[in-house]
Amino acid sequence: MTAIHILKEREKQIYEKGSQPFDLTCDKHSIAGSISQRACVFCGSRVVLYPIADALHLVHGPIGCAAYTWDIRGALSSGPQLHRFSFSTDLKEKDVIFGGEKKLYQALNTLIDTYSPKAAFVYATCIVGIIGDDVDSICKKMSKEKGIPVLPVHSEGFKGTKKDGYKAACEALFKLVGQGSINHDSETSKFRINILGEFNIGGEAWIIKNYYEKIGVQVVSVMTGDSRIDDIKSAHEASLNVVQCSGSMTTLAKMMKEKYDIPFIRVSYFGIEDVSKALYDVSAHFKDNPQILENTKKLVSSEIQNIYPELQKIKKALFGKKAAIYVGGAFKAFSLIKALRLIGMDVVLVGSQTGDQDDYKMLKELCDDGTVIVDDANPLELSKYIVEKKADLVIGGVKERPIAYKMGIGFCDHNHERKIPLAGFIGMLNFAKEVYATVMSPVWKFAPRHL
Ligand code: SF4
């Protein structure tokens, strides 16, 4: 045991499988002073909407909020790069006293004239919620004057958890859906889907889109990887929503089910097992066309054949090594546990920022005895269990990277900052290679482990 202690108020959000009855508390606000790994509400909205490449993204708040989320994702665009700017109204003390509405109006006016975006998202941050600027009415006015959708995103940082930010982003997207139509003059299939919760990190949406095209399914829109406002406006013409990052996009899928009667399924594109299942689940939805299932079988078998021999070599080297996982949404953790098993590794710690009861129950089923499950962790808790469980690898994002390196163990970035695609079959191989490179790196001989 280590000398690292857990805060009393946090104990119910940590569970070790096999040592106690399952009673994990989750879905609550972070405890003040616990230094949660979670991002704020605004960041939740920003990461969901960021990849929309032909939209203007204006952060209404102090410059720090914009700097915090500037070019935050490795989300690629095949065309415009407008999303990569982090425009801000740069609110200062005077604006806090006298209000920032005038500044917001002027910023939107100048930016829309300069960049001619297809739409604009205006993010309300903490201070805007406190001073009470009427963001909605400025957006409405600007929308009328400029003839494009100008959408307020109510993401005041303090008003909840990162999940509330996802919800605010979904509400903004929902206002666009139904405003357009796909080009029916060009060749369109009647087997149409939207991909929700796929952000084209390192080109992942392109890999996944390509699979769907190969099996005979048309992708109307990807939300929001490499996405365009016009595609989002036509999303109601799809007959199925395929939701990957379910934590962020289930709200939108539910709204589209209610208004447009479009069913949705939850999938994951990480790991051989889950990406295969995602393709088979979509082909099962279009069972009227048996050719789609045939195409899927062919695609899955040829893709697995291409990567399997190399995965087996990596598995030999990594067999018995231990991994700690800390990610945003728990659904990704399910896939990671399976993907790590495929390359011979054991998961000793797994946690998420935004998991709910069902997610954690599922995690408990998937994990081996002795695995620690943690909701809304902080750096000390992660360090404690990395030490106690003798992990060789941490899988997480930018905030978990320094924890791993300070402990002298490997790290794999599976968050939105990464540049290498980890989705799809090729992504599984990239993942295995990255894990191998970091766990087996000779650098650890010179960086003693603090385990
Ligand atoms: S919205 Fe609030 S919590 Fe989020 S970055 Fe800005 S000031 Fe910080």
CSV table of C-alpha atoms and ligand atoms in Angstrom, one decimal:
chain,number,residue,atom,x,y,z
A,1,MET,CA,0.0,0.0,0.0
A,2,THR,CA,1.1,3.6,-0.7
A,3,ALA,CA,1.0,6.5,1.6
A,4,ILE,CA,-1.4,8.3,-0.8
A,5,HIS,CA,-4.8,8.8,0.9
A,6,ILE,CA,-8.2,9.2,-0.7
A,7,LEU,CA,-10.4,12.1,0.3
A,8,LYS,CA,-13.3,10.8,2.5
A,9,GLU,CA,-15.9,12.3,0.2
A,10,ARG,CA,-14.4,10.5,-2.8
A,11,GLU,CA,-14.4,7.0,-1.4
A,12,LYS,CA,-17.8,6.1,-2.9
A,13,GLN,CA,-16.6,6.9,-6.4
A,14,ILE,CA,-13.9,4.3,-6.3
A,15,TYR,CA,-14.5,0.5,-6.5
A,16,GLU,CA,-12.2,-2.5,-6.5
A,17,LYS,CA,-13.7,-5.5,-8.2
A,18,GLY,CA,-13.9,-8.6,-6.0
A,19,SER,CA,-13.2,-6.8,-2.7
A,20,GLN,CA,-16.6,-5.2,-2.0
A,21,PRO,CA,-20.2,-5.2,-3.2
A,22,PHE,CA,-20.7,-3.0,-6.2
A,23,ASP,CA,-22.1,0.4,-5.1
A,24,LEU,CA,-20.3,3.1,-7.1
A,25,THR,CA,-21.5,6.7,-7.0
A,26,CYS,CA,-21.2,8.7,-10.2
A,27,ASP,CA,-22.9,11.5,-12.3
A,28,LYS,CA,-22.3,14.2,-9.6
A,29,HIS,CA,-20.5,17.5,-9.5
A,30,SER,CA,-16.7,17.3,-8.8
A,31,ILE,CA,-15.7,17.9,-5.2
A,32,ALA,CA,-14.2,21.4,-4.7
A,33,GLY,CA,-10.5,21.1,-4.0
A,34,SER,CA,-10.2,17.5,-5.3
A,35,ILE,CA,-8.5,18.8,-8.5
A,36,SER,CA,-10.6,16.8,-10.8
A,37,GLN,CA,-9.2,15.6,-14.1
A,38,ARG,CA,-12.5,16.7,-15.7
A,39,ALA,CA,-12.9,19.6,-18.1
A,40,CYS,CA,-15.5,22.3,-17.6
A,41,VAL,CA,-18.9,22.7,-19.3
A,42,PHE,CA,-17.5,25.1,-21.9
A,43,CYS,CA,-14.7,22.7,-22.8
A,44,GLY,CA,-17.3,19.9,-23.3
A,45,SER,CA,-19.2,22.0,-25.8
A,46,ARG,CA,-16.0,23.2,-27.5
A,47,VAL,CA,-14.6,19.8,-28.1
A,48,VAL,CA,-17.8,18.6,-29.7
A,49,LEU,CA,-18.3,21.5,-32.0
A,50,TYR,CA,-14.7,22.3,-32.7
A,51,PRO,CA,-14.2,20.0,-35.8
A,52,ILE,CA,-17.0,21.8,-37.9
A,53,ALA,CA,-14.5,23.3,-40.3
A,54,ASP,CA,-16.6,25.9,-42.2
A,55,ALA,CA,-18.1,27.5,-39.0
A,56,LEU,CA,-16.9,30.4,-37.0
A,57,HIS,CA,-16.3,29.6,-33.3
A,58,LEU,CA,-16.3,32.6,-31.1
A,59,VAL,CA,-15.6,32.3,-27.4
A,60,HIS,CA,-17.4,35.0,-25.5
A,61,GLY,CA,-15.3,35.4,-22.4
A,62,PRO,CA,-11.9,36.2,-21.0
A,63,ILE,CA,-8.9,35.2,-23.2
A,64,GLY,CA,-8.0,32.4,-20.9
A,65,CYS,CA,-11.0,30.3,-21.9
A,66,ALA,CA,-10.1,30.7,-25.6
A,67,ALA,CA,-6.5,29.9,-25.0
A,68,TYR,CA,-7.5,26.8,-23.0
A,69,THR,CA,-9.3,25.3,-26.0
A,70,TRP,CA,-7.3,26.8,-28.9
A,71,ASP,CA,-6.7,24.2,-31.6
A,72,ILE,CA,-7.5,21.6,-29.0
A,73,ARG,CA,-8.1,18.6,-31.2
A,74,GLY,CA,-6.2,16.6,-33.8
A,75,ALA,CA,-9.4,16.8,-35.9
A,76,LEU,CA,-8.5,17.1,-39.5
A,77,SER,CA,-10.4,19.0,-42.2
A,78,SER,CA,-10.3,18.1,-45.9
A,79,GLY,CA,-11.1,21.7,-46.8
A,80,PRO,CA,-11.5,24.9,-44.7
A,81,GLN,CA,-9.5,25.4,-41.6
A,82,LEU,CA,-11.6,28.1,-39.9
A,83,HIS,CA,-12.2,25.8,-36.9
A,84,ARG,CA,-8.6,26.0,-35.9
A,85,PHE,CA,-8.8,29.6,-34.9
A,86,SER,CA,-9.9,30.4,-31.3
A,87,PHE,CA,-11.6,33.8,-31.6
A,88,SER,CA,-12.4,35.5,-28.4
A,89,THR,CA,-14.2,38.6,-27.3
A,90,ASP,CA,-11.4,38.9,-24.7
A,91,LEU,CA,-13.7,40.3,-21.9
A,92,LYS,CA,-11.9,42.5,-19.4
A,93,GLU,CA,-12.8,44.1,-16.0
A,94,LYS,CA,-14.6,47.0,-17.7
A,95,ASP,CA,-16.8,44.6,-19.7
A,96,VAL,CA,-17.6,42.7,-16.6
A,97,ILE,CA,-18.8,45.9,-15.0
A,98,PHE,CA,-20.6,47.4,-18.0
A,99,GLY,CA,-21.5,44.2,-19.9
A,100,GLY,CA,-20.0,42.5,-23.0
A,101,GLU,CA,-22.9,42.6,-25.4
A,102,LYS,CA,-21.5,45.4,-27.5
A,103,LYS,CA,-18.2,43.7,-27.8
A,104,LEU,CA,-19.9,40.5,-28.8
A,105,TYR,CA,-21.9,42.2,-31.5
A,106,GLN,CA,-18.8,44.0,-32.9
A,107,ALA,CA,-16.7,40.8,-32.8
A,108,LEU,CA,-19.4,38.9,-34.7
A,109,ASN,CA,-19.9,41.6,-37.2
A,110,THR,CA,-16.2,41.9,-38.1
A,111,LEU,CA,-15.5,38.1,-38.0
A,112,ILE,CA,-18.5,37.2,-40.2
A,113,ASP,CA,-17.6,39.9,-42.7
A,114,THR,CA,-13.9,38.8,-42.8
A,115,TYR,CA,-14.3,35.0,-42.9
A,116,SER,CA,-17.8,34.5,-44.5
A,117,PRO,CA,-18.5,31.3,-42.4
A,118,LYS,CA,-21.5,29.1,-43.1
A,119,ALA,CA,-22.6,29.5,-39.5
A,120,ALA,CA,-21.3,30.8,-36.2
A,121,PHE,CA,-21.2,29.3,-32.7
A,122,VAL,CA,-21.0,31.7,-29.8
A,123,TYR,CA,-19.8,30.0,-26.6
A,124,ALA,CA,-21.0,31.5,-23.3
A,125,THR,CA,-18.3,31.1,-20.6
A,126,CYS,CA,-18.4,31.4,-16.8
A,127,ILE,CA,-18.2,35.2,-16.6
A,128,VAL,CA,-21.0,35.6,-19.2
A,129,GLY,CA,-23.3,33.6,-17.0
A,130,ILE,CA,-22.4,35.7,-14.1
A,131,ILE,CA,-22.8,39.2,-15.7
A,132,GLY,CA,-25.9,38.0,-17.6
A,133,ASP,CA,-25.1,39.1,-21.2
A,134,ASP,CA,-28.1,38.4,-23.4
A,135,VAL,CA,-26.2,36.1,-25.9
A,136,ASP,CA,-29.4,34.8,-27.4
A,137,SER,CA,-30.7,38.2,-28.6
A,138,ILE,CA,-27.3,39.2,-30.0
A,139,CYS,CA,-27.1,35.9,-31.9
A,140,LYS,CA,-30.6,36.4,-33.2
A,141,LYS,CA,-30.0,39.9,-34.4
A,142,MET,CA,-26.7,38.9,-36.1
A,143,SER,CA,-28.3,36.0,-37.7
A,144,LYS,CA,-31.0,38.3,-39.3
A,145,GLU,CA,-28.4,40.8,-40.4
A,146,LYS,CA,-25.9,38.3,-41.9
A,147,GLY,CA,-28.3,35.7,-43.2
A,148,ILE,CA,-26.5,32.7,-41.6
A,149,PRO,CA,-27.3,30.7,-38.5
A,150,VAL,CA,-25.6,32.3,-35.4
A,151,LEU,CA,-26.1,29.9,-32.6
A,152,PRO,CA,-25.6,30.5,-28.9
A,153,VAL,CA,-24.0,27.7,-27.0
A,154,HIS,CA,-25.0,27.9,-23.3
A,155,SER,CA,-21.8,26.4,-21.9
A,156,GLU,CA,-21.2,28.6,-18.8
A,157,GLY,CA,-18.3,26.7,-17.3
A,158,PHE,CA,-19.6,26.5,-13.7
A,159,LYS,CA,-23.1,25.3,-14.4
A,160,GLY,CA,-22.5,21.6,-14.3
A,161,THR,CA,-20.2,18.9,-15.6
A,162,LYS,CA,-18.5,18.4,-18.9
A,163,LYS,CA,-21.7,16.4,-19.9
A,164,ASP,CA,-23.8,19.6,-19.7
A,165,GLY,CA,-21.4,21.0,-22.3
A,166,TYR,CA,-22.1,18.1,-24.6
A,167,LYS,CA,-25.8,18.7,-24.1
A,168,ALA,CA,-25.4,22.4,-25.0
A,169,ALA,CA,-23.5,21.5,-28.1
A,170,CYS,CA,-26.1,18.9,-29.2
A,171,GLU,CA,-28.8,21.6,-28.7
A,172,ALA,CA,-26.9,24.0,-31.0
A,173,LEU,CA,-26.5,21.2,-33.6
A,174,PHE,CA,-30.1,20.3,-33.4
A,175,LYS,CA,-31.1,23.8,-34.5
A,176,LEU,CA,-29.3,23.2,-37.8
A,177,VAL,CA,-30.7,19.7,-38.5
A,178,GLY,CA,-33.6,19.9,-40.9
A,179,GLN,CA,-32.7,23.2,-42.5
A,180,GLY,CA,-31.2,21.6,-45.7
A,181,SER,CA,-31.5,18.7,-48.0
A,182,ILE,CA,-29.0,16.4,-49.8
A,183,ASN,CA,-28.5,16.8,-53.5
A,184,HIS,CA,-31.1,14.3,-54.8
A,185,ASP,CA,-29.9,15.0,-58.4
A,186,SER,CA,-26.6,13.2,-57.7
A,187,GLU,CA,-26.6,9.5,-57.1
A,188,THR,CA,-27.9,8.8,-53.6
A,189,SER,CA,-28.5,5.5,-51.9
A,190,LYS,CA,-31.6,4.8,-49.8
A,191,PHE,CA,-29.2,3.2,-47.2
A,192,ARG,CA,-28.1,6.3,-45.4
A,193,ILE,CA,-26.6,7.0,-42.0
A,194,ASN,CA,-25.2,9.8,-39.9
A,195,ILE,CA,-22.1,9.1,-37.9
A,196,LEU,CA,-22.4,10.9,-34.5
A,197,GLY,CA,-19.6,11.4,-32.0
A,198,GLU,CA,-16.8,10.8,-34.5
A,199,PHE,CA,-14.3,13.7,-34.6
A,200,ASN,CA,-11.9,12.8,-37.3
A,201,ILE,CA,-8.9,12.7,-35.0
A,202,GLY,CA,-5.9,12.0,-37.3
A,203,GLY,CA,-8.3,11.2,-40.1
A,204,GLU,CA,-10.4,8.5,-38.3
A,205,ALA,CA,-13.7,9.7,-39.8
A,206,TRP,CA,-12.2,9.2,-43.3
A,207,ILE,CA,-11.3,5.6,-42.4
A,208,ILE,CA,-14.7,4.8,-41.1
A,209,LYS,CA,-16.6,6.6,-43.9
A,210,ASN,CA,-14.5,4.5,-46.4
A,211,TYR,CA,-15.7,1.3,-44.7
A,212,TYR,CA,-19.3,2.3,-45.0
A,213,GLU,CA,-18.9,3.3,-48.6
A,214,LYS,CA,-17.3,-0.1,-49.3
A,215,ILE,CA,-20.2,-2.0,-47.8
A,216,GLY,CA,-22.7,0.1,-49.7
A,217,VAL,CA,-24.0,2.6,-47.1
A,218,GLN,CA,-24.0,6.3,-47.7
A,219,VAL,CA,-22.9,8.7,-45.0
A,220,VAL,CA,-25.0,11.9,-45.0
A,221,SER,CA,-23.1,13.7,-42.2
A,222,VAL,CA,-20.4,13.1,-39.7
A,223,MET,CA,-20.9,15.0,-36.5
A,224,THR,CA,-18.6,16.6,-36.2
A,225,GLY,CA,-15.4,15.3,-37.7
A,226,ASP,CA,-14.5,17.1,-41.0
A,227,SER,CA,-18.1,18.2,-41.1
A,228,ARG,CA,-19.7,21.0,-43.0
A,229,ILE,CA,-22.8,23.0,-42.0
A,230,ASP,CA,-24.7,22.0,-45.1
A,231,ASP,CA,-24.2,18.3,-44.3
A,232,ILE,CA,-25.5,18.8,-40.7
A,233,LYS,CA,-28.5,20.6,-42.1
A,234,SER,CA,-29.4,17.5,-44.2
A,235,ALA,CA,-28.8,15.0,-41.4
A,236,HIS,CA,-32.6,14.4,-41.0
A,237,GLU,CA,-32.5,12.6,-44.4
A,238,ALA,CA,-30.6,9.6,-43.0
A,239,SER,CA,-32.4,6.5,-41.8
A,240,LEU,CA,-30.1,5.6,-39.0
A,241,ASN,CA,-27.9,7.4,-36.5
A,242,VAL,CA,-24.8,5.5,-35.6
A,243,VAL,CA,-23.4,7.0,-32.3
A,244,GLN,CA,-19.8,6.4,-31.4
A,245,CYS,CA,-19.0,8.8,-28.6
A,246,SER,CA,-22.3,8.1,-26.9
A,247,GLY,CA,-21.5,10.4,-23.9
A,248,SER,CA,-21.4,13.4,-26.1
A,249,MET,CA,-24.0,12.6,-28.8
A,250,THR,CA,-26.8,10.5,-27.4
A,251,THR,CA,-28.7,13.7,-26.6
A,252,LEU,CA,-28.7,14.7,-30.2
A,253,ALA,CA,-29.6,11.1,-31.3
A,254,LYS,CA,-32.6,11.1,-28.9
A,255,MET,CA,-33.7,14.5,-30.2
A,256,MET,CA,-33.6,13.3,-33.8
A,257,LYS,CA,-35.4,10.1,-32.9
A,258,GLU,CA,-38.2,12.2,-31.3
A,259,LYS,CA,-38.5,14.7,-34.1
A,260,TYR,CA,-37.6,12.8,-37.2
A,261,ASP,CA,-38.2,9.2,-36.1
A,262,ILE,CA,-34.6,8.2,-36.9
A,263,PRO,CA,-33.5,5.2,-34.8
A,264,PHE,CA,-30.0,5.1,-33.3
A,265,ILE,CA,-27.4,2.5,-32.3
A,266,ARG,CA,-24.4,2.8,-30.1
A,267,VAL,CA,-21.1,1.6,-31.6
A,268,SER,CA,-17.4,1.9,-31.1
A,269,TYR,CA,-14.7,1.9,-33.8
A,270,PHE,CA,-11.8,1.0,-31.5
A,271,GLY,CA,-10.5,-2.5,-31.5
A,272,ILE,CA,-11.1,-5.3,-34.0
A,273,GLU,CA,-14.1,-6.7,-32.1
A,274,ASP,CA,-16.0,-3.5,-31.8
A,275,VAL,CA,-15.3,-2.0,-35.2
A,276,SER,CA,-16.5,-5.4,-36.7
A,277,LYS,CA,-19.6,-5.3,-34.6
A,278,ALA,CA,-20.3,-1.6,-35.6
A,279,LEU,CA,-20.2,-2.6,-39.3
A,280,TYR,CA,-22.3,-5.7,-38.7
A,281,ASP,CA,-24.9,-3.8,-36.7
A,282,VAL,CA,-25.3,-1.3,-39.5
A,283,SER,CA,-25.6,-4.0,-42.1
A,284,ALA,CA,-28.2,-5.7,-39.8
A,285,HIS,CA,-30.2,-2.5,-39.8
A,286,PHE,CA,-30.3,-2.6,-43.6
A,287,LYS,CA,-31.3,-6.2,-43.8
A,288,ASP,CA,-33.5,-5.5,-46.9
A,289,ASN,CA,-30.3,-5.3,-48.8
A,290,PRO,CA,-28.4,-8.6,-48.2
A,291,GLN,CA,-25.6,-7.4,-50.4
A,292,ILE,CA,-24.6,-5.0,-47.5
A,293,LEU,CA,-24.1,-7.9,-45.2
A,294,GLU,CA,-22.1,-9.8,-47.8
A,295,ASN,CA,-19.8,-6.8,-48.4
A,296,THR,CA,-19.4,-6.4,-44.6
A,297,LYS,CA,-18.2,-10.0,-44.3
A,298,LYS,CA,-15.7,-9.6,-47.0
A,299,LEU,CA,-14.4,-6.3,-45.7
A,300,VAL,CA,-14.0,-7.5,-42.1
A,301,SER,CA,-12.3,-10.7,-43.0
A,302,SER,CA,-9.8,-9.0,-45.4
A,303,GLU,CA,-9.0,-6.2,-42.9
A,304,ILE,CA,-8.4,-8.6,-40.1
A,305,GLN,CA,-6.1,-10.8,-42.2
A,306,ASN,CA,-4.1,-7.7,-43.0
A,307,ILE,CA,-3.3,-6.8,-39.4
A,308,TYR,CA,-3.5,-10.1,-37.4
A,309,PRO,CA,0.0,-11.5,-38.0
A,310,GLU,CA,1.6,-8.2,-36.7
A,311,LEU,CA,-0.7,-8.0,-33.8
A,312,GLN,CA,0.4,-11.5,-32.7
A,313,LYS,CA,4.0,-10.5,-32.7
A,314,ILE,CA,3.2,-7.5,-30.5
A,315,LYS,CA,1.2,-9.7,-28.2
A,316,LYS,CA,4.1,-11.9,-27.5
A,317,ALA,CA,6.2,-9.0,-26.4
A,318,LEU,CA,3.5,-7.3,-24.3
A,319,PHE,CA,2.1,-10.4,-22.7
A,320,GLY,CA,1.3,-9.9,-19.0
A,321,LYS,CA,2.1,-6.1,-18.9
A,322,LYS,CA,-0.4,-4.0,-17.0
A,323,ALA,CA,-2.4,-1.0,-18.2
A,324,ALA,CA,-4.3,1.9,-16.5
A,325,ILE,CA,-7.0,3.6,-18.5
A,326,TYR,CA,-8.5,7.0,-17.8
A,327,VAL,CA,-10.7,8.5,-20.5
A,328,GLY,CA,-13.6,11.0,-21.0
A,329,GLY,CA,-16.4,8.6,-21.8
A,330,ALA,CA,-16.7,5.1,-20.4
A,331,PHE,CA,-17.9,3.6,-23.7
A,332,LYS,CA,-14.3,4.0,-25.1
A,333,ALA,CA,-13.0,2.2,-22.0
A,334,PHE,CA,-15.0,-0.9,-22.9
A,335,SER,CA,-13.3,-1.0,-26.3
A,336,LEU,CA,-9.8,-0.4,-24.8
A,337,ILE,CA,-10.1,-3.2,-22.3
A,338,LYS,CA,-10.9,-5.6,-25.2
A,339,ALA,CA,-8.2,-4.2,-27.4
A,340,LEU,CA,-5.6,-4.5,-24.7
A,341,ARG,CA,-6.6,-8.1,-24.0
A,342,LEU,CA,-6.1,-8.8,-27.7
A,343,ILE,CA,-2.4,-7.7,-27.4
A,344,GLY,CA,-1.9,-9.7,-24.1
A,345,MET,CA,-2.2,-6.9,-21.6
A,346,ASP,CA,-4.2,-6.8,-18.3
A,347,VAL,CA,-6.2,-3.7,-17.2
A,348,VAL,CA,-5.6,-2.9,-13.5
A,349,LEU,CA,-7.2,0.5,-13.3
A,350,VAL,CA,-10.0,2.0,-15.4
A,351,GLY,CA,-11.9,5.3,-15.0
A,352,SER,CA,-13.8,8.0,-16.8
A,353,GLN,CA,-14.8,11.6,-16.4
A,354,THR,CA,-18.4,11.2,-17.4
A,355,GLY,CA,-19.5,7.6,-17.0
A,356,ASP,CA,-23.0,6.8,-15.7
A,357,GLN,CA,-24.3,3.9,-13.6
A,358,ASP,CA,-24.9,1.6,-16.6
A,359,ASP,CA,-21.4,2.3,-17.9
A,360,TYR,CA,-19.8,1.4,-14.6
A,361,LYS,CA,-21.9,-1.8,-14.2
A,362,MET,CA,-20.7,-2.8,-17.7
A,363,LEU,CA,-17.1,-2.0,-16.8
A,364,LYS,CA,-17.4,-4.1,-13.7
A,365,GLU,CA,-18.6,-7.0,-15.8
A,366,LEU,CA,-15.7,-6.6,-18.3
A,367,CYS,CA,-12.9,-6.2,-15.7
A,368,ASP,CA,-11.0,-8.9,-13.9
A,369,ASP,CA,-10.9,-9.2,-10.1
A,370,GLY,CA,-8.6,-6.7,-8.5
A,371,THR,CA,-9.2,-4.0,-11.1
A,372,VAL,CA,-9.9,-0.6,-9.7
A,373,ILE,CA,-12.8,1.4,-11.3
A,374,VAL,CA,-12.9,5.2,-10.6
A,375,ASP,CA,-15.3,7.9,-11.5
A,376,ASP,CA,-14.1,11.6,-11.9
A,377,ALA,CA,-10.6,10.8,-10.7
A,378,ASN,CA,-7.9,13.3,-9.6
A,379,PRO,CA,-4.1,13.0,-10.2
A,380,LEU,CA,-3.4,11.7,-6.7
A,381,GLU,CA,-5.9,8.9,-7.0
A,382,LEU,CA,-4.6,7.9,-10.4
A,383,SER,CA,-1.0,7.9,-9.0
A,384,LYS,CA,-2.0,5.9,-6.0
A,385,TYR,CA,-3.5,3.0,-8.1
A,386,ILE,CA,-0.8,3.2,-10.8
A,387,VAL,CA,1.7,2.6,-8.0
A,388,GLU,CA,-0.3,0.0,-6.1
A,389,LYS,CA,-1.2,-2.0,-9.1
A,390,LYS,CA,2.2,-1.7,-10.7
A,391,ALA,CA,0.9,-0.4,-14.1
A,392,ASP,CA,3.4,-0.4,-17.1
A,393,LEU,CA,1.2,1.9,-19.2
A,394,VAL,CA,-1.3,4.8,-18.8
A,395,ILE,CA,-3.8,5.4,-21.6
A,396,GLY,CA,-5.4,8.8,-21.3
A,397,GLY,CA,-5.2,12.4,-22.5
A,398,VAL,CA,-3.1,15.5,-22.1
A,399,LYS,CA,-3.7,15.7,-18.4
A,400,GLU,CA,-2.7,12.1,-17.7
A,401,ARG,CA,0.5,12.2,-19.8
A,402,PRO,CA,2.7,13.9,-17.1
A,403,ILE,CA,1.4,11.5,-14.4
A,404,ALA,CA,2.7,8.6,-16.4
A,405,TYR,CA,6.0,10.1,-17.3
A,406,LYS,CA,6.7,11.3,-13.7
A,407,MET,CA,6.1,7.7,-12.6
A,408,GLY,CA,8.6,6.4,-15.3
A,409,ILE,CA,6.1,4.4,-17.3
A,410,GLY,CA,4.7,4.4,-20.8
A,411,PHE,CA,1.8,6.5,-22.0
A,412,CYS,CA,-0.5,6.3,-25.0
A,413,ASP,CA,-2.6,9.3,-26.0
A,414,HIS,CA,-6.2,8.1,-26.7
A,415,ASN,CA,-7.7,11.6,-26.4
A,416,HIS,CA,-8.5,14.3,-28.9
A,417,GLU,CA,-5.0,15.8,-29.0
A,418,ARG,CA,-3.5,12.8,-30.8
A,419,LYS,CA,-2.4,12.9,-34.4
A,420,ILE,CA,-2.5,9.2,-35.3
A,421,PRO,CA,-5.7,7.5,-36.1
A,422,LEU,CA,-6.6,4.7,-33.7
A,423,ALA,CA,-10.0,3.8,-35.0
A,424,GLY,CA,-10.8,1.1,-37.5
A,425,PHE,CA,-8.7,-2.0,-38.2
A,426,ILE,CA,-5.7,0.0,-39.2
A,427,GLY,CA,-6.2,2.1,-36.0
A,428,MET,CA,-6.0,-1.1,-34.0
A,429,LEU,CA,-2.6,-1.8,-35.5
A,430,ASN,CA,-1.5,1.8,-34.9
A,431,PHE,CA,-2.6,1.5,-31.3
A,432,ALA,CA,-0.8,-1.8,-30.7
A,433,LYS,CA,2.4,-0.4,-32.3
A,434,GLU,CA,2.2,2.8,-30.1
A,435,VAL,CA,1.6,0.8,-26.9
A,436,TYR,CA,4.5,-1.5,-27.8
A,437,ALA,CA,6.8,1.5,-28.5
A,438,THR,CA,6.1,3.2,-25.3
A,439,VAL,CA,6.0,0.2,-22.9
A,440,MET,CA,9.1,-1.4,-24.4
A,441,SER,CA,11.0,1.9,-24.8
A,442,PRO,CA,14.7,1.7,-23.6
A,443,VAL,CA,14.2,5.2,-22.2
A,444,TRP,CA,12.7,3.7,-19.0
A,445,LYS,CA,16.1,2.4,-18.1
A,446,PHE,CA,17.2,6.0,-17.5
A,447,ALA,CA,14.0,7.1,-15.8
A,448,PRO,CA,13.6,5.1,-12.6
A,449,ARG,CA,10.1,3.9,-11.8
A,450,HIS,CA,8.4,5.4,-8.8
A,451,LEU,CA,6.4,2.2,-8.3
B,1,SF4,S1,-15.6,28.6,-18.9
B,1,SF4,FE1,-15.1,29.0,-16.8
B,1,SF4,S2,-14.2,27.0,-16.1
B,1,SF4,FE2,-14.2,27.0,-18.3
B,1,SF4,S3,-12.2,27.7,-19.0
B,1,SF4,FE3,-13.6,29.5,-18.9
B,1,SF4,S4,-13.4,30.4,-16.8
B,1,SF4,FE4,-12.5,28.3,-16.8
